[in-house]
PDB file of C-alpha atoms in Angstrom:
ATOM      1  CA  UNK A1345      34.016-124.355-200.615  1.00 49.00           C
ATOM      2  CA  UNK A1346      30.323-123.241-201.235  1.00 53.00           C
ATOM      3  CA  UNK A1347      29.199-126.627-201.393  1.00 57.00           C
ATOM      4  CA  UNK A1348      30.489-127.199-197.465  1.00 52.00           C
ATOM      5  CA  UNK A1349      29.148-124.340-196.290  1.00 54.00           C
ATOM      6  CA  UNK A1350      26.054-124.917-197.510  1.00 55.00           C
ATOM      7  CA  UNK A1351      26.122-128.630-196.437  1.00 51.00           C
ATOM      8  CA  UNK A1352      27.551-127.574-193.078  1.00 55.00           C
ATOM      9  CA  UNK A1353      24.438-125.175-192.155  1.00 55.00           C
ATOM     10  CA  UNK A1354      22.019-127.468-193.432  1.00 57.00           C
ATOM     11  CA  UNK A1355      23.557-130.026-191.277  1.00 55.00           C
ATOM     12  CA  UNK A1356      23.837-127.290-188.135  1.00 55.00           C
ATOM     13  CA  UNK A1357      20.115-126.689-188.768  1.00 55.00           C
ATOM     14  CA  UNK A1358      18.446-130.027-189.034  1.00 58.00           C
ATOM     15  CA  UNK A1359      19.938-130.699-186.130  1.00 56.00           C
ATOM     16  CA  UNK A1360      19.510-127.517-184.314  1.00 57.00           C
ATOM     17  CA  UNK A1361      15.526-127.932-185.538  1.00 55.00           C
ATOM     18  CA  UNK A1362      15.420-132.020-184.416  1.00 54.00           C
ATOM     19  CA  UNK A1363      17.223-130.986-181.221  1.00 51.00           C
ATOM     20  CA  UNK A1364      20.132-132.047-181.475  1.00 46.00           C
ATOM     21  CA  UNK A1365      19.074-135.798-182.771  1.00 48.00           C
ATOM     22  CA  UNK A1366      16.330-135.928-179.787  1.00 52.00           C
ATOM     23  CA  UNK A1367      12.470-136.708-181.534  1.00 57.00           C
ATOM     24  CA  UNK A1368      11.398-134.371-179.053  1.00 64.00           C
ATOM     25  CA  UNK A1369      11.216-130.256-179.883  1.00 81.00           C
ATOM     26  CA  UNK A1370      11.374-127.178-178.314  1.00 86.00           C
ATOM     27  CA  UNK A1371       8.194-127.355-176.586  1.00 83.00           C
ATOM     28  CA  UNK A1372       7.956-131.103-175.986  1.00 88.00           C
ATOM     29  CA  UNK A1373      10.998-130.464-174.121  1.00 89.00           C
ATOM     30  CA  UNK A1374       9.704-127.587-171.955  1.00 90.00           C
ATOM     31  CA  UNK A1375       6.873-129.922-170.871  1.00 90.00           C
ATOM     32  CA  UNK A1376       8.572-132.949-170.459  1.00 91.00           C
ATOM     33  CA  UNK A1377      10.934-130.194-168.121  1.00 90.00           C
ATOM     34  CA  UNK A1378       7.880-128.875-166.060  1.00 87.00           C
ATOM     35  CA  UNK A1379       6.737-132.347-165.340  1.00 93.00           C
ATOM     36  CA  UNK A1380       9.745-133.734-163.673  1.00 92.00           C
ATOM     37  CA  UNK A1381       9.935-130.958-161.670  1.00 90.00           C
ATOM     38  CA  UNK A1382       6.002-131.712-160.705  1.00 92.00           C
ATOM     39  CA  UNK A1383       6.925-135.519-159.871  1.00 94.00           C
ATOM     40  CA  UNK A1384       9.652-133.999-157.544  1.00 94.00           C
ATOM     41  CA  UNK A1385       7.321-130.880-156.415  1.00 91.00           C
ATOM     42  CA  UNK A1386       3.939-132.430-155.851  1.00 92.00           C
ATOM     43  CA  UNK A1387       2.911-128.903-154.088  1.00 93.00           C
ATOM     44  CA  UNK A1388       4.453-126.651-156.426  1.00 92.00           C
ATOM     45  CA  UNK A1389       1.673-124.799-157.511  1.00 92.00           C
ATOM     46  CA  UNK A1390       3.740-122.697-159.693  1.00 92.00           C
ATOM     47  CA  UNK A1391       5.081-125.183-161.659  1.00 92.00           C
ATOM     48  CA  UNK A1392       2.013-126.898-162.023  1.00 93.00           C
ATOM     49  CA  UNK A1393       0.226-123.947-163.089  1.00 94.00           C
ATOM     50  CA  UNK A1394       3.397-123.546-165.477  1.00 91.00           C
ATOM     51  CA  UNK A1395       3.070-126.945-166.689  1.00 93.00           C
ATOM     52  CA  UNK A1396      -0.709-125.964-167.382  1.00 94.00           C
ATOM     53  CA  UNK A1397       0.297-123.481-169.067  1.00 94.00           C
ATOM     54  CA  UNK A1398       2.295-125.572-171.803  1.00 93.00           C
ATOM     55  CA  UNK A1399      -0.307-128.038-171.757  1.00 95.00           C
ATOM     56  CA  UNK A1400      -2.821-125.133-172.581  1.00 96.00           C
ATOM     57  CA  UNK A1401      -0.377-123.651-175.616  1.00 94.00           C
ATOM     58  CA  UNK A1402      -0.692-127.122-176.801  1.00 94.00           C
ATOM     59  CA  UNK A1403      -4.397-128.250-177.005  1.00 95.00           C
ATOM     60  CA  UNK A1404      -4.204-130.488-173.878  1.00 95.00           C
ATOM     61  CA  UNK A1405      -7.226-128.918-172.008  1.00 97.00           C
ATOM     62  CA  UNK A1406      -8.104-131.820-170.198  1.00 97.00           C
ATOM     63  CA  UNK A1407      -4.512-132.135-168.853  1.00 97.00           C
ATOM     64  CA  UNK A1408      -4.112-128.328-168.290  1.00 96.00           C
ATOM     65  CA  UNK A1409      -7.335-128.250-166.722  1.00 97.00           C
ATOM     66  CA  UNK A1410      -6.057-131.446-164.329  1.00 97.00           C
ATOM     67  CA  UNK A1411      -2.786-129.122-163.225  1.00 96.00           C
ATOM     68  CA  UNK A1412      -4.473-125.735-162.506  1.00 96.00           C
ATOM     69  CA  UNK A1413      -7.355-127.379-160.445  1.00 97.00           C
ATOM     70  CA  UNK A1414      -4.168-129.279-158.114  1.00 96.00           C
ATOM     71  CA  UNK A1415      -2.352-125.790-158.189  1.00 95.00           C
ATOM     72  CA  UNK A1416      -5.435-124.167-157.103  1.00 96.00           C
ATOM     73  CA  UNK A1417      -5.372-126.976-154.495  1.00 96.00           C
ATOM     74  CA  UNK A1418      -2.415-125.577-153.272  1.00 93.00           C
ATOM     75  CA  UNK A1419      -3.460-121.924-153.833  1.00 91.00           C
ATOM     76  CA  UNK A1420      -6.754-121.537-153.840  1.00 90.00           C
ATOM     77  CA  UNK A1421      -7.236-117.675-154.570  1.00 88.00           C
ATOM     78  CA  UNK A1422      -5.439-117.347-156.529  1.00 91.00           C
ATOM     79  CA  UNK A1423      -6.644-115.267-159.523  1.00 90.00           C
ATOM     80  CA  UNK A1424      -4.181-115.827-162.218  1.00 91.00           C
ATOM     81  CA  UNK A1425      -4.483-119.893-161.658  1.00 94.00           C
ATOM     82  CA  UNK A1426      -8.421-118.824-161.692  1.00 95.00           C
ATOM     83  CA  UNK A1427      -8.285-116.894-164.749  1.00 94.00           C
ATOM     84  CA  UNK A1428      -6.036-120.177-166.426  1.00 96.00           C
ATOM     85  CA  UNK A1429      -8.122-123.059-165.254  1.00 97.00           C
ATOM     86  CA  UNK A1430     -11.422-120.811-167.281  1.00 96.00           C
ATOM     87  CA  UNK A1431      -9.431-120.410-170.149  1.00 96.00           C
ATOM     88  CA  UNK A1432      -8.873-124.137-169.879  1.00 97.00           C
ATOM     89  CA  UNK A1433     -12.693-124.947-169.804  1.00 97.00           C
ATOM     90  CA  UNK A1434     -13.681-122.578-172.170  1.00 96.00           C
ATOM     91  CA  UNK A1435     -11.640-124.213-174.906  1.00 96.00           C
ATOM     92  CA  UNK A1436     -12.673-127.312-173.722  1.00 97.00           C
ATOM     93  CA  UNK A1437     -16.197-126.834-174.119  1.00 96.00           C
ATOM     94  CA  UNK A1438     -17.507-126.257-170.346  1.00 96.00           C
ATOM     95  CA  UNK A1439     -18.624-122.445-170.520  1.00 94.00           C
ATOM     96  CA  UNK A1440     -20.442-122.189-167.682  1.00 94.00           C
ATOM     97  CA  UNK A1441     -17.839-123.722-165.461  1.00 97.00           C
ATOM     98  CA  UNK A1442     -15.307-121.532-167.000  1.00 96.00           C
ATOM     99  CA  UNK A1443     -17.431-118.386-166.321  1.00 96.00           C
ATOM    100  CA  UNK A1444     -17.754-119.549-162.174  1.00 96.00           C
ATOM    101  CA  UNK A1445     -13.411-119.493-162.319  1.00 96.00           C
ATOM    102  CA  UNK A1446     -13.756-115.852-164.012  1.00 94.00           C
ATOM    103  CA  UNK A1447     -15.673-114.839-162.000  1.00 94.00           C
ATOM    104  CA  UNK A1448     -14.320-115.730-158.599  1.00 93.00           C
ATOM    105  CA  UNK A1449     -10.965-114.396-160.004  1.00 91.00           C
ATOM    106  CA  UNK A1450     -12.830-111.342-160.232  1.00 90.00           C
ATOM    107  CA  UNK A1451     -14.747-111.573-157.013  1.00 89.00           C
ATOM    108  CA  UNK A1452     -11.251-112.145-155.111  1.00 85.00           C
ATOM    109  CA  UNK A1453      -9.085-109.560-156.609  1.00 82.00           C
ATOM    110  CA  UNK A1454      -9.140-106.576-154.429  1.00 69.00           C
ATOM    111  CA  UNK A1455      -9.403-102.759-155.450  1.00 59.00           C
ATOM    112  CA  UNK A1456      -5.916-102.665-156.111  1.00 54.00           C
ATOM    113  CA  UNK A1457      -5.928-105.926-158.630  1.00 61.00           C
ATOM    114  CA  UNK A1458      -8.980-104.135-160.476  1.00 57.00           C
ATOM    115  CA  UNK A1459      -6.416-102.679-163.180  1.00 55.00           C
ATOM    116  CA  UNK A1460      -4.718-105.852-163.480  1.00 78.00           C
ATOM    117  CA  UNK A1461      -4.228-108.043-166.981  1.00 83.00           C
ATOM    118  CA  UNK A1462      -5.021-111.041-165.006  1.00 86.00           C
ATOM    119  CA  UNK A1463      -8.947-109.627-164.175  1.00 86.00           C
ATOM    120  CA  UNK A1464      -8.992-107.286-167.592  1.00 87.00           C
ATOM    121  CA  UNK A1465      -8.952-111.092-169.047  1.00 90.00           C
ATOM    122  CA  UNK A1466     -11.595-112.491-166.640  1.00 92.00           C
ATOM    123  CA  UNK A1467     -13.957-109.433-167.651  1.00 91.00           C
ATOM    124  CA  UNK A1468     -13.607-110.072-171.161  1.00 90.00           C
ATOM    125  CA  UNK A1469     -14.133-113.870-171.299  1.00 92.00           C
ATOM    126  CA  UNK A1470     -17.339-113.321-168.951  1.00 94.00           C
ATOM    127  CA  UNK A1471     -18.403-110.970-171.412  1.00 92.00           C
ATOM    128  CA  UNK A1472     -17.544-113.435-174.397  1.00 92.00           C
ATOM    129  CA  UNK A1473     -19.462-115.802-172.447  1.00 94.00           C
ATOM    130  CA  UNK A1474     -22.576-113.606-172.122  1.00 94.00           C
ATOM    131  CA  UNK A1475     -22.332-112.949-175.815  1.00 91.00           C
ATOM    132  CA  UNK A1476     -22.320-116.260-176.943  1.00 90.00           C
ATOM    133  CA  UNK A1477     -25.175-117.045-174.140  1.00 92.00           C
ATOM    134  CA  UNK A1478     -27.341-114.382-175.414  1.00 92.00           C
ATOM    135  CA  UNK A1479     -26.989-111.927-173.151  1.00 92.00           C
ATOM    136  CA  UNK A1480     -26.293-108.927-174.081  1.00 90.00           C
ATOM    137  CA  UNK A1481     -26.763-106.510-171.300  1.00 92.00           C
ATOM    138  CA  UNK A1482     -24.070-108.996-169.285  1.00 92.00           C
ATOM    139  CA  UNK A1483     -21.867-109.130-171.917  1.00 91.00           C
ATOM    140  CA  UNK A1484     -21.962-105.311-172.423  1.00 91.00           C
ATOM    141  CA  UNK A1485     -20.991-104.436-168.746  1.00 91.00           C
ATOM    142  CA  UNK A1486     -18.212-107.222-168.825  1.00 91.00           C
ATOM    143  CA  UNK A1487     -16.324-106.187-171.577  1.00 87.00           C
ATOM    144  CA  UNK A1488     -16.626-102.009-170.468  1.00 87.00           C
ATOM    145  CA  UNK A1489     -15.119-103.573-167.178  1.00 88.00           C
ATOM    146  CA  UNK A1490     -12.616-104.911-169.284  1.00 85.00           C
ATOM    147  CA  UNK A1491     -11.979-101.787-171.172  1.00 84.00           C
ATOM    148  CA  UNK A1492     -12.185 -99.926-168.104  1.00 83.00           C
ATOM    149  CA  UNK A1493      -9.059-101.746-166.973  1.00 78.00           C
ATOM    150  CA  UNK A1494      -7.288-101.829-170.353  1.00 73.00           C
ATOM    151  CA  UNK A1495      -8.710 -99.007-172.359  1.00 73.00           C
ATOM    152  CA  UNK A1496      -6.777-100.142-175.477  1.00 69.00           C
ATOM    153  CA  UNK A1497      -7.624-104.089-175.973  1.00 59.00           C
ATOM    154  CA  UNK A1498      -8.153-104.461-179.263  1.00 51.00           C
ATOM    155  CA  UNK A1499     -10.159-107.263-178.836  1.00 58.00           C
ATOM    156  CA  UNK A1500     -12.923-105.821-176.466  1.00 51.00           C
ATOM    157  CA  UNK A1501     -13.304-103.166-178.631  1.00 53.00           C
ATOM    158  CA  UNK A1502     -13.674-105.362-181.233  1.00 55.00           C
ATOM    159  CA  UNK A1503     -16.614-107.399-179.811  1.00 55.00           C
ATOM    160  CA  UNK A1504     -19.477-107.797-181.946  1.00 51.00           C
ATOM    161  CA  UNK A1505     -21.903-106.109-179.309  1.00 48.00           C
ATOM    162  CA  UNK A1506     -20.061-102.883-179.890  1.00 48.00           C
ATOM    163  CA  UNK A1507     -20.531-102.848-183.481  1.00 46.00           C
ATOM    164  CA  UNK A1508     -24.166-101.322-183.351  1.00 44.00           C
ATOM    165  CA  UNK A1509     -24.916 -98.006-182.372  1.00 43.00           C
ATOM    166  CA  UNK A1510     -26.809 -98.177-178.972  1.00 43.00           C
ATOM    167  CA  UNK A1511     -30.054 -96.268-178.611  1.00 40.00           C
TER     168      UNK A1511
END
């Protein structure tokens, strides 16, 4: 009776973990989801910027960055596609073209947006930017914007250029 049991969960969970007999898991599954709707949706800019989202999670920059610059296409200010398409190019390499997409999601958001997570990330990747440009003084005033916005992120106050005591 043990023996089953056992043999019958193992079974359940192999399966459950393979999906069912499908190659394809969890996530592959999400994507392969996001881009049928995107063949049907062309304009979607949701979905796309969904799909780029997965692609992101998943090392695919190049394809991520494809999606969010056809979303922004569609939606051109807006900030949270922004802020997505710069995470994109940062991780694949292109800092300064990820610091313009910061940036602009910063220079569109309005007073309101200010205390937003969306432009608490912009200000802390242009001041990650800054830091790993060499400049300091940038870098500083980006990530106190950040922390202005989110007093408690852990990883602005954990930058590097706040590890010194200022003069």
């Amino acid at each position: 009776n043990m023996f089953l049991a056992v043999a019958s969960f193992a079974l359940y969970y192999y399966n459950d973990q393979k999906g069912g007999g499908d190659s394809a898991g969890p996530m592959d599954r999400r994507i392969s989801s996001f881009e049928t709707i995107v063949r049907e949706n062309p304009d979607d800019a949701s979905a796309r910027a969904n799909l780029a989202t997965l692609y992101f999670e998943e090392g695919r920059y190049s394809e991520a960055i494809a999606q969010y610059e056809v979303a922004l296409e569609v939606d051109e200010e807006n900030e949270a596609y922004l802020v997505g398409l710069g995470r994109a190019l940062l991780s694949a390499g292109d800092h300064r073209a990820a610091a313009e997409k910061f940036q602009k999601a910063v220079d569109l958001s309005t007073e309101a947006e200010l205390t937003s997570d969306v432009i608490e990330t912009a200000y802390y990747y242009l001041g990650s930017i800054a830091l790993t440009e060499g400049k300091p003084d940038e870098a500083v005033t980006n990530l106190k914007k950040a922390l202005d916005v989110e007093p408690t992120d852990a990883d602005a106050c954990a930058s590097p250029i706040f590890s010194f005591d200022a003069p």
